[in-house]
């Protein structure tokens, strides 16, 4: 372990909820809950104002609604979150070549590797500058932990929440960790915590006192050795630069189990198209098609097929996914479906049609007919709560809610005052889905995240 606090851990404050508050003036300082809004939805992020009522991430959305019935409940806008995350990660990479993202809103940085810090004072300056830069670029806040190891830097950032910076001086780690609960350490979940509690071990200090042999007896060799080292504040894990994605996938959970085999097939085709859209957006192709099916009894099956070469062709992925579905019994009902592509590459196999049809690839002289699309009745437009819309006369707004053939919209933008609310028919031709607007940097100086108006982490 190094002798200077030059490992930084950044955790954006309630990332998803903070983005929604920054983009919606009427929600600033209000309880905001982001997640799946269906009967089986779960909370992705809750603002601090919502946490006052006991709402937290991974909680069933139905329970959250009972605890905070007056909160704003919004469907995630992952495209916007990713774009803001890219801005934040660019600031981190300006500090060091060694940046290890853990999620959209969280990352480790080796400040020493980039020459951004060499001791406690320079590390603190780098951390404070990073927080100021994030606020200036995005209008959001992040909490920073600085320490001599990854484990301690993450603990420090948790202590810094919200919107703060905590530096753990080398040499003080044992005293800091001693009184903390064993659940503070990585790898100690509810089951391990209960097992240790039954053995009379509830704090990190008691872990260290128990000794390595006792922890190995209680938890097994690998886990026991690792926990004893962490209890002594030993953590030699390096910051590892961002790895390339190993797969691209999409999945949907359904509010009501799907029993109709035809509907299941159509959903798989739709997911395949979405997955290919992500592949192409990243400039990738892949060789292995993966189908995921979670059935009515929560049993989860995966099936995969490896092609002769990488592809980004929607027809190829759809056909492979359909073949995989043929091997799965869905008669009892399906609650989740997913399609993924792995074995990624940045090129595409030439004989895509051969893969799809099992025939030689067409030559340059052969014309490949375009499939004739069947005429389908237009699908009813969906208006997810929190998503962006534009009205031909009233301009930009966001969906507050919809149902019974009506959609309610609040017309405001990130830089405006709280806007007025109007209700329309769901098929109103003047109302269209819209792309999110950029966050207004003025939010950073308007007190949006002063005090507790931010909130924990996007995924916590």
Short mmCIF file of C-alpha atoms in Angstrom, two decimals:
data_model
loop_
_atom_site.label_atom_id
_atom_site.label_comp_id
_atom_site.label_asym_id
_atom_site.label_seq_id
_atom_site.Cartn_x
_atom_site.Cartn_y
_atom_site.Cartn_z
CA UNK A 1 0.00 0.00 0.00
CA UNK A 2 1.35 3.45 -0.90
CA UNK A 3 2.34 6.05 1.66
CA UNK A 4 0.34 8.97 0.21
CA UNK A 5 -3.45 9.40 -0.27
CA UNK A 6 -3.23 9.53 -4.05
CA UNK A 7 -6.06 7.14 -4.94
CA UNK A 8 -9.27 9.07 -5.56
CA UNK A 9 -12.79 7.68 -5.54
CA UNK A 10 -15.54 9.81 -7.09
CA UNK A 11 -19.20 9.08 -6.44
CA UNK A 12 -21.69 11.45 -8.06
CA UNK A 13 -24.40 12.55 -5.62
CA UNK A 14 -27.66 10.74 -6.41
CA UNK A 15 -26.75 10.82 -10.03
CA UNK A 16 -30.04 9.89 -11.69
CA UNK A 17 -32.19 11.92 -9.31
CA UNK A 18 -29.81 14.89 -9.43
CA UNK A 19 -29.89 14.92 -13.24
CA UNK A 20 -33.69 14.96 -13.13
CA UNK A 21 -33.70 17.81 -10.58
CA UNK A 22 -31.20 19.78 -12.65
CA UNK A 23 -33.25 19.42 -15.82
CA UNK A 24 -36.64 20.04 -14.20
CA UNK A 25 -36.80 23.31 -12.19
CA UNK A 26 -40.09 22.34 -10.54
CA UNK A 27 -38.41 19.29 -8.90
CA UNK A 28 -35.49 21.11 -7.29
CA UNK A 29 -35.53 20.54 -3.56
CA UNK A 30 -38.38 18.00 -3.94
CA UNK A 31 -38.53 14.26 -3.38
CA UNK A 32 -37.61 12.45 -6.62
CA UNK A 33 -37.58 8.70 -7.20
CA UNK A 34 -36.18 7.20 -10.43
CA UNK A 35 -36.79 3.60 -11.46
CA UNK A 36 -39.21 1.15 -13.01
CA UNK A 37 -42.77 2.33 -12.45
CA UNK A 38 -44.57 -0.95 -13.11
CA UNK A 39 -45.85 -3.31 -10.38
CA UNK A 40 -42.49 -5.11 -10.36
CA UNK A 41 -40.36 -1.99 -10.69
CA UNK A 42 -37.58 -1.17 -8.26
CA UNK A 43 -36.00 2.10 -7.19
CA UNK A 44 -32.78 2.97 -9.05
CA UNK A 45 -32.10 6.21 -7.16
CA UNK A 46 -33.88 8.31 -4.57
CA UNK A 47 -33.02 11.93 -3.83
CA UNK A 48 -32.17 12.85 -0.26
CA UNK A 49 -35.55 14.50 0.05
CA UNK A 50 -37.14 11.11 -0.72
CA UNK A 51 -34.76 9.26 1.60
CA UNK A 52 -36.15 11.23 4.52
CA UNK A 53 -39.24 9.03 4.10
CA UNK A 54 -37.17 5.83 4.05
CA UNK A 55 -36.97 5.35 0.28
CA UNK A 56 -33.72 3.81 -0.96
CA UNK A 57 -32.28 2.10 -4.02
CA UNK A 58 -33.31 -1.50 -4.82
CA UNK A 59 -36.56 -1.02 -2.86
CA UNK A 60 -39.72 -2.25 -4.61
CA UNK A 61 -41.39 0.73 -6.23
CA UNK A 62 -44.74 -0.15 -4.66
CA UNK A 63 -43.18 0.15 -1.20
CA UNK A 64 -41.56 3.47 -2.14
CA UNK A 65 -44.95 4.84 -3.20
CA UNK A 66 -46.42 3.89 0.16
CA UNK A 67 -43.59 5.63 2.02
CA UNK A 68 -43.49 8.77 -0.14
CA UNK A 69 -46.81 9.08 -2.00
CA UNK A 70 -46.18 12.71 -2.97
CA UNK A 71 -42.74 12.20 -4.52
CA UNK A 72 -42.13 12.58 -8.26
CA UNK A 73 -41.78 9.10 -9.79
CA UNK A 74 -39.83 9.11 -13.06
CA UNK A 75 -38.73 6.57 -15.67
CA UNK A 76 -34.92 6.64 -16.18
CA UNK A 77 -33.45 8.51 -19.18
CA UNK A 78 -30.30 6.42 -19.61
CA UNK A 79 -29.20 8.15 -22.79
CA UNK A 80 -28.97 11.46 -20.96
CA UNK A 81 -27.27 9.88 -17.95
CA UNK A 82 -24.65 8.28 -20.22
CA UNK A 83 -23.90 11.56 -21.99
CA UNK A 84 -23.35 13.37 -18.68
CA UNK A 85 -21.29 10.44 -17.38
CA UNK A 86 -19.02 10.78 -20.41
CA UNK A 87 -18.41 14.43 -19.52
CA UNK A 88 -17.47 13.46 -15.97
CA UNK A 89 -15.21 10.60 -17.07
CA UNK A 90 -13.42 12.96 -19.47
CA UNK A 91 -12.56 15.19 -16.50
CA UNK A 92 -11.18 12.16 -14.65
CA UNK A 93 -9.05 11.12 -17.62
CA UNK A 94 -7.58 14.60 -17.72
CA UNK A 95 -6.17 13.84 -14.24
CA UNK A 96 -4.68 10.43 -14.97
CA UNK A 97 -4.43 7.68 -17.59
CA UNK A 98 -5.50 5.21 -14.87
CA UNK A 99 -9.27 5.65 -14.47
CA UNK A 100 -11.36 2.65 -13.42
CA UNK A 101 -15.09 3.29 -13.93
CA UNK A 102 -17.37 1.20 -11.72
CA UNK A 103 -20.65 2.52 -13.12
CA UNK A 104 -22.02 5.62 -14.85
CA UNK A 105 -21.53 7.69 -11.71
CA UNK A 106 -18.57 6.16 -9.90
CA UNK A 107 -14.85 5.64 -10.60
CA UNK A 108 -11.38 5.26 -9.10
CA UNK A 109 -8.48 7.45 -10.26
CA UNK A 110 -4.76 6.93 -9.63
CA UNK A 111 -3.64 10.55 -9.21
CA UNK A 112 0.00 9.57 -8.85
CA UNK A 113 0.06 7.83 -12.24
CA UNK A 114 -1.02 11.05 -13.94
CA UNK A 115 1.27 13.32 -11.95
CA UNK A 116 -1.78 15.09 -10.50
CA UNK A 117 -0.71 14.47 -6.88
CA UNK A 118 2.23 13.16 -4.91
CA UNK A 119 1.21 13.85 -1.29
CA UNK A 120 -1.80 14.74 0.84
CA UNK A 121 -1.82 18.45 0.06
CA UNK A 122 -1.60 18.04 -3.70
CA UNK A 123 -4.19 15.23 -3.60
CA UNK A 124 -6.64 17.45 -1.74
CA UNK A 125 -6.11 20.26 -4.25
CA UNK A 126 -6.72 17.86 -7.14
CA UNK A 127 -9.88 16.57 -5.50
CA UNK A 128 -11.30 20.02 -4.84
CA UNK A 129 -10.51 21.14 -8.40
CA UNK A 130 -12.24 18.04 -9.77
CA UNK A 131 -15.39 18.77 -7.77
CA UNK A 132 -15.38 22.38 -8.99
CA UNK A 133 -14.86 21.28 -12.60
CA UNK A 134 -17.72 18.78 -12.41
CA UNK A 135 -20.01 21.48 -11.05
CA UNK A 136 -18.95 23.94 -13.76
CA UNK A 137 -19.37 21.44 -16.62
CA UNK A 138 -22.53 19.60 -15.53
CA UNK A 139 -24.13 21.68 -12.79
CA UNK A 140 -24.05 18.56 -10.58
CA UNK A 141 -22.15 17.62 -7.45
CA UNK A 142 -19.92 14.69 -6.64
CA UNK A 143 -18.33 13.41 -3.43
CA UNK A 144 -14.62 12.59 -3.36
CA UNK A 145 -12.65 10.22 -1.15
CA UNK A 146 -8.84 10.23 -1.05
CA UNK A 147 -6.71 7.52 0.53
CA UNK A 148 -3.74 5.23 0.00
CA UNK A 149 -5.92 2.33 -1.20
CA UNK A 150 -9.07 1.73 -3.19
CA UNK A 151 -10.99 0.31 -0.25
CA UNK A 152 -10.28 3.31 1.95
CA UNK A 153 -10.89 5.85 -0.84
CA UNK A 154 -14.37 4.38 -1.34
CA UNK A 155 -15.07 4.50 2.40
CA UNK A 156 -13.89 8.12 2.44
CA UNK A 157 -16.22 9.15 -0.41
CA UNK A 158 -19.15 7.60 1.43
CA UNK A 159 -18.25 9.68 4.49
CA UNK A 160 -18.03 12.76 2.27
CA UNK A 161 -21.64 12.54 1.04
CA UNK A 162 -23.28 14.66 -0.02
CA UNK A 163 -21.13 17.13 -1.94
CA UNK A 164 -17.95 16.84 0.12
CA UNK A 165 -14.35 15.62 0.23
CA UNK A 166 -12.75 13.38 2.85
CA UNK A 167 -9.04 12.50 2.93
CA UNK A 168 -7.78 9.62 5.05
CA UNK A 169 -4.22 10.25 6.15
CA UNK A 170 -1.88 7.24 5.86
CA UNK A 171 -1.26 5.80 9.32
CA UNK A 172 -4.75 6.57 10.61
CA UNK A 173 -6.55 3.75 8.80
CA UNK A 174 -6.72 1.17 11.63
CA UNK A 175 -8.15 3.67 14.07
CA UNK A 176 -10.73 4.80 11.55
CA UNK A 177 -11.84 1.29 10.56
CA UNK A 178 -11.92 -0.23 14.06
CA UNK A 179 -15.38 0.95 15.21
CA UNK A 180 -17.02 0.57 11.80
CA UNK A 181 -19.49 -2.24 11.13
CA UNK A 182 -18.14 -5.28 9.28
CA UNK A 183 -20.63 -4.47 6.48
CA UNK A 184 -18.35 -1.51 5.63
CA UNK A 185 -15.81 -3.88 4.07
CA UNK A 186 -16.15 -5.02 0.43
CA UNK A 187 -17.47 -8.55 0.15
CA UNK A 188 -19.39 -8.54 3.44
CA UNK A 189 -23.04 -8.81 2.49
CA UNK A 190 -26.07 -9.66 4.64
CA UNK A 191 -25.32 -13.39 4.79
CA UNK A 192 -21.65 -12.98 5.77
CA UNK A 193 -22.57 -10.21 8.18
CA UNK A 194 -25.11 -12.44 9.94
CA UNK A 195 -22.63 -15.31 10.08
CA UNK A 196 -20.03 -13.07 11.72
CA UNK A 197 -22.60 -11.58 14.10
CA UNK A 198 -23.53 -15.06 15.34
CA UNK A 199 -19.83 -15.55 16.06
CA UNK A 200 -19.81 -12.33 18.11
CA UNK A 201 -18.04 -10.21 15.46
CA UNK A 202 -19.83 -6.98 14.50
CA UNK A 203 -17.06 -4.39 13.96
CA UNK A 204 -13.92 -4.24 11.84
CA UNK A 205 -11.85 -4.01 15.01
CA UNK A 206 -13.35 -7.28 16.24
CA UNK A 207 -12.52 -8.86 12.88
CA UNK A 208 -8.86 -7.93 13.36
CA UNK A 209 -8.89 -9.22 16.95
CA UNK A 210 -10.41 -12.54 15.91
CA UNK A 211 -7.30 -13.34 13.91
CA UNK A 212 -6.73 -14.84 10.51
CA UNK A 213 -7.05 -18.49 11.55
CA UNK A 214 -10.47 -17.91 13.13
CA UNK A 215 -11.75 -16.03 10.07
CA UNK A 216 -10.54 -18.82 7.78
CA UNK A 217 -12.37 -21.34 9.98
CA UNK A 218 -15.56 -19.27 9.86
CA UNK A 219 -15.53 -18.16 6.22
CA UNK A 220 -13.18 -20.38 4.30
CA UNK A 221 -9.62 -19.83 3.16
CA UNK A 222 -10.01 -17.23 0.41
CA UNK A 223 -12.68 -15.10 2.10
CA UNK A 224 -11.09 -15.36 5.53
CA UNK A 225 -7.64 -14.27 4.29
CA UNK A 226 -9.13 -11.37 2.31
CA UNK A 227 -11.28 -10.06 5.17
CA UNK A 228 -8.43 -10.24 7.67
CA UNK A 229 -6.20 -8.22 5.35
CA UNK A 230 -8.92 -5.60 4.88
CA UNK A 231 -9.53 -5.41 8.63
CA UNK A 232 -5.85 -4.46 8.96
CA UNK A 233 -6.38 -1.82 6.23
CA UNK A 234 -4.25 -3.79 3.76
CA UNK A 235 -5.45 -3.37 0.18
CA UNK A 236 -2.94 -3.69 -2.64
CA UNK A 237 -5.42 -3.67 -5.53
CA UNK A 238 -4.25 -1.30 -8.29
CA UNK A 239 -6.45 1.09 -10.21
CA UNK A 240 -7.08 -0.68 -13.53
CA UNK A 241 -7.74 1.40 -16.64
CA UNK A 242 -11.12 1.02 -18.29
CA UNK A 243 -11.54 -2.30 -20.03
CA UNK A 244 -13.29 -2.75 -23.33
CA UNK A 245 -16.87 -3.96 -23.15
CA UNK A 246 -17.17 -7.74 -23.36
CA UNK A 247 -20.79 -7.79 -24.45
CA UNK A 248 -23.75 -5.65 -25.44
CA UNK A 249 -27.21 -6.63 -24.25
CA UNK A 250 -30.72 -5.38 -23.59
CA UNK A 251 -33.53 -6.85 -21.53
CA UNK A 252 -37.07 -6.04 -20.42
CA UNK A 253 -39.05 -7.09 -17.36
CA UNK A 254 -42.80 -7.33 -17.93
CA UNK A 255 -45.44 -6.13 -15.49
CA UNK A 256 -47.60 -9.15 -16.34
CA UNK A 257 -46.20 -12.55 -17.32
CA UNK A 258 -46.35 -13.18 -21.09
CA UNK A 259 -48.01 -16.50 -21.96
CA UNK A 260 -48.66 -16.04 -25.66
CA UNK A 261 -45.82 -17.70 -27.58
CA UNK A 262 -46.31 -15.36 -30.55
CA UNK A 263 -45.97 -12.32 -28.27
CA UNK A 264 -42.81 -13.78 -26.73
CA UNK A 265 -41.33 -14.20 -30.21
CA UNK A 266 -42.19 -10.63 -31.18
CA UNK A 267 -40.60 -9.32 -27.98
CA UNK A 268 -37.40 -11.26 -28.72
CA UNK A 269 -37.31 -9.76 -32.23
CA UNK A 270 -37.75 -6.26 -30.81
CA UNK A 271 -34.99 -6.81 -28.25
CA UNK A 272 -32.68 -8.12 -30.98
CA UNK A 273 -33.22 -4.92 -32.96
CA UNK A 274 -32.48 -2.77 -29.89
CA UNK A 275 -29.34 -4.77 -29.17
CA UNK A 276 -28.10 -4.30 -32.73
CA UNK A 277 -28.80 -0.58 -32.43
CA UNK A 278 -26.47 -0.43 -29.43
CA UNK A 279 -23.85 -2.51 -31.24
CA UNK A 280 -23.83 -0.17 -34.22
CA UNK A 281 -23.85 2.89 -32.01
CA UNK A 282 -20.63 1.63 -30.44
CA UNK A 283 -19.11 0.70 -33.80
CA UNK A 284 -18.95 -2.98 -32.83
CA UNK A 285 -20.05 -6.39 -34.04
CA UNK A 286 -20.14 -9.76 -32.28
CA UNK A 287 -20.01 -13.51 -32.88
CA UNK A 288 -22.09 -14.97 -30.05
CA UNK A 289 -25.83 -14.34 -29.71
CA UNK A 290 -27.26 -14.87 -26.22
CA UNK A 291 -30.92 -15.24 -25.21
CA UNK A 292 -32.01 -14.81 -21.59
CA UNK A 293 -35.42 -15.96 -20.37
CA UNK A 294 -36.74 -15.62 -16.80
CA UNK A 295 -39.85 -17.71 -16.39
CA UNK A 296 -42.92 -17.37 -14.19
CA UNK A 297 -41.22 -19.30 -11.33
CA UNK A 298 -38.14 -17.02 -11.40
CA UNK A 299 -35.98 -19.72 -12.98
CA UNK A 300 -33.60 -18.07 -15.47
CA UNK A 301 -32.39 -19.80 -18.62
CA UNK A 302 -29.69 -18.65 -21.04
CA UNK A 303 -29.05 -20.03 -24.49
CA UNK A 304 -26.28 -18.99 -26.88
CA UNK A 305 -25.19 -19.57 -30.47
CA UNK A 306 -21.80 -18.67 -31.92
CA UNK A 307 -21.69 -17.57 -35.57
CA UNK A 308 -18.82 -18.11 -37.99
CA UNK A 309 -17.84 -14.45 -37.74
CA UNK A 310 -18.88 -11.20 -36.06
CA UNK A 311 -22.01 -9.44 -37.27
CA UNK A 312 -23.99 -6.27 -36.68
CA UNK A 313 -26.82 -7.29 -38.99
CA UNK A 314 -30.26 -7.14 -37.36
CA UNK A 315 -31.66 -9.97 -39.50
CA UNK A 316 -28.84 -12.30 -38.44
CA UNK A 317 -29.28 -11.51 -34.76
CA UNK A 318 -33.07 -11.83 -34.97
CA UNK A 319 -32.87 -15.23 -36.66
CA UNK A 320 -30.30 -16.53 -34.18
CA UNK A 321 -32.37 -15.31 -31.23
CA UNK A 322 -35.47 -16.97 -32.71
CA UNK A 323 -33.62 -20.28 -33.06
CA UNK A 324 -32.51 -20.04 -29.43
CA UNK A 325 -36.08 -19.31 -28.32
CA UNK A 326 -37.24 -22.51 -30.02
CA UNK A 327 -35.27 -24.49 -27.42
CA UNK A 328 -36.94 -22.82 -24.42
CA UNK A 329 -40.28 -23.85 -22.90
CA UNK A 330 -42.28 -20.70 -22.14
CA UNK A 331 -45.71 -22.25 -21.60
CA UNK A 332 -45.86 -21.28 -17.93
CA UNK A 333 -45.27 -17.62 -18.67
CA UNK A 334 -42.29 -15.29 -19.08
CA UNK A 335 -41.47 -12.34 -16.81
CA UNK A 336 -38.15 -11.21 -18.38
CA UNK A 337 -36.51 -11.48 -21.79
CA UNK A 338 -33.07 -10.38 -22.90
CA UNK A 339 -30.92 -10.52 -26.03
CA UNK A 340 -27.17 -9.95 -26.02
CA UNK A 341 -24.15 -10.18 -28.29
CA UNK A 342 -20.67 -11.10 -27.06
CA UNK A 343 -17.34 -11.95 -28.68
CA UNK A 344 -17.13 -8.34 -29.78
CA UNK A 345 -15.01 -6.98 -32.61
CA UNK A 346 -14.69 -3.73 -34.51
CA UNK A 347 -15.26 -5.36 -37.92
CA UNK A 348 -18.06 -7.35 -39.54
CA UNK A 349 -17.96 -10.72 -41.25
CA UNK A 350 -18.62 -10.44 -44.98
CA UNK A 351 -20.85 -13.51 -45.43
CA UNK A 352 -23.74 -12.30 -43.29
CA UNK A 353 -26.36 -13.62 -45.68
CA UNK A 354 -24.71 -17.03 -45.62
CA UNK A 355 -24.96 -17.04 -41.85
CA UNK A 356 -28.58 -16.00 -41.96
CA UNK A 357 -29.76 -18.36 -44.66
CA UNK A 358 -27.16 -21.14 -44.61
CA UNK A 359 -26.31 -20.44 -48.26
CA UNK A 360 -23.31 -18.97 -50.06
CA UNK A 361 -23.01 -15.22 -49.79
CA UNK A 362 -24.41 -13.29 -52.76
CA UNK A 363 -21.90 -12.07 -55.31
CA UNK A 364 -21.72 -8.49 -56.50
CA UNK A 365 -23.89 -9.42 -59.52
CA UNK A 366 -26.65 -10.92 -57.42
CA UNK A 367 -29.39 -8.64 -56.24
CA UNK A 368 -30.59 -9.19 -52.72
CA UNK A 369 -34.26 -8.22 -52.53
CA UNK A 370 -35.31 -5.95 -49.70
CA UNK A 371 -37.88 -7.57 -47.42
CA UNK A 372 -41.35 -6.13 -47.82
CA UNK A 373 -42.57 -4.76 -44.51
CA UNK A 374 -46.01 -5.88 -43.51
CA UNK A 375 -48.50 -3.10 -42.99
CA UNK A 376 -49.07 -2.75 -39.26
CA UNK A 377 -51.53 -0.43 -37.57
CA UNK A 378 -49.74 2.45 -35.85
CA UNK A 379 -48.91 1.63 -32.24
CA UNK A 380 -50.29 3.86 -29.53
CA UNK A 381 -47.65 6.32 -28.44
CA UNK A 382 -46.23 5.81 -24.96
CA UNK A 383 -45.47 8.74 -22.70
CA UNK A 384 -43.08 7.60 -19.92
CA UNK A 385 -43.13 9.80 -16.83
CA UNK A 386 -40.20 12.21 -16.80
CA UNK A 387 -39.35 11.88 -20.49
CA UNK A 388 -39.03 14.85 -22.81
CA UNK A 389 -41.67 16.15 -25.20
CA UNK A 390 -42.17 19.14 -27.48
CA UNK A 391 -45.43 20.86 -28.29
CA UNK A 392 -45.83 22.73 -31.56
CA UNK A 393 -46.95 25.90 -29.76
CA UNK A 394 -45.87 25.55 -26.13
CA UNK A 395 -42.32 24.28 -26.70
CA UNK A 396 -40.26 21.88 -24.58
CA UNK A 397 -41.61 20.05 -21.57
CA UNK A 398 -41.66 16.73 -19.75
CA UNK A 399 -44.31 14.13 -18.98
CA UNK A 400 -45.72 14.30 -15.47
CA UNK A 401 -48.02 11.36 -16.06
CA UNK A 402 -50.37 9.65 -18.47
CA UNK A 403 -53.41 7.40 -18.46
CA UNK A 404 -57.03 7.11 -19.55
CA UNK A 405 -56.13 8.53 -22.94
CA UNK A 406 -54.56 11.69 -21.50
CA UNK A 407 -50.98 12.88 -20.96
CA UNK A 408 -50.03 15.68 -18.54
CA UNK A 409 -47.00 17.80 -19.43
CA UNK A 410 -45.09 20.44 -17.50
CA UNK A 411 -43.51 22.99 -19.84
CA UNK A 412 -40.09 24.05 -18.54
CA UNK A 413 -36.42 23.77 -19.44
CA UNK A 414 -33.24 23.39 -17.35
CA UNK A 415 -32.63 27.15 -17.38
CA UNK A 416 -36.20 28.34 -16.93
CA UNK A 417 -38.42 29.02 -13.95
CA UNK A 418 -40.83 26.23 -12.89
CA UNK A 419 -43.29 25.87 -15.75
CA UNK A 420 -47.02 25.51 -16.20
CA UNK A 421 -48.89 22.23 -16.58
CA UNK A 422 -51.21 21.27 -19.43
CA UNK A 423 -53.10 18.08 -20.28
CA UNK A 424 -53.56 16.67 -23.81
CA UNK A 425 -54.97 13.64 -25.55
CA UNK A 426 -52.32 10.96 -25.97
CA UNK A 427 -52.73 11.18 -29.74
CA UNK A 428 -52.55 15.00 -29.94
CA UNK A 429 -50.68 15.64 -33.22
CA UNK A 430 -49.05 18.79 -31.79
CA UNK A 431 -47.24 16.77 -29.11
CA UNK A 432 -44.15 14.72 -29.96
CA UNK A 433 -41.38 12.94 -28.02
CA UNK A 434 -38.20 15.04 -27.86
CA UNK A 435 -34.53 14.69 -27.03
CA UNK A 436 -33.35 15.91 -23.62
CA UNK A 437 -31.97 19.44 -23.44
CA UNK A 438 -28.43 20.05 -22.12
CA UNK A 439 -28.28 20.75 -18.40
CA UNK A 440 -27.96 24.43 -17.57
CA UNK A 441 -24.62 25.17 -15.92
CA UNK A 442 -26.35 27.97 -14.02
CA UNK A 443 -27.92 25.27 -11.89
CA UNK A 444 -24.59 24.95 -10.12
CA UNK A 445 -24.70 28.52 -8.86
CA UNK A 446 -28.44 28.73 -8.25
CA UNK A 447 -28.29 26.60 -5.12
CA UNK A 448 -29.73 23.48 -6.77
CA UNK A 449 -27.47 21.17 -4.79
CA UNK A 450 -26.84 23.29 -1.76
CA UNK A 451 -27.25 21.43 1.51
CA UNK A 452 -29.07 18.18 0.84
CA UNK A 453 -30.74 19.03 -2.44
CA UNK A 454 -28.46 16.60 -4.24
CA UNK A 455 -28.72 12.94 -3.38
CA UNK A 456 -26.62 9.73 -3.04
CA UNK A 457 -25.46 7.72 -6.04
CA UNK A 458 -27.13 6.70 -9.26
CA UNK A 459 -26.79 3.06 -8.36
CA UNK A 460 -25.61 3.48 -4.79
#
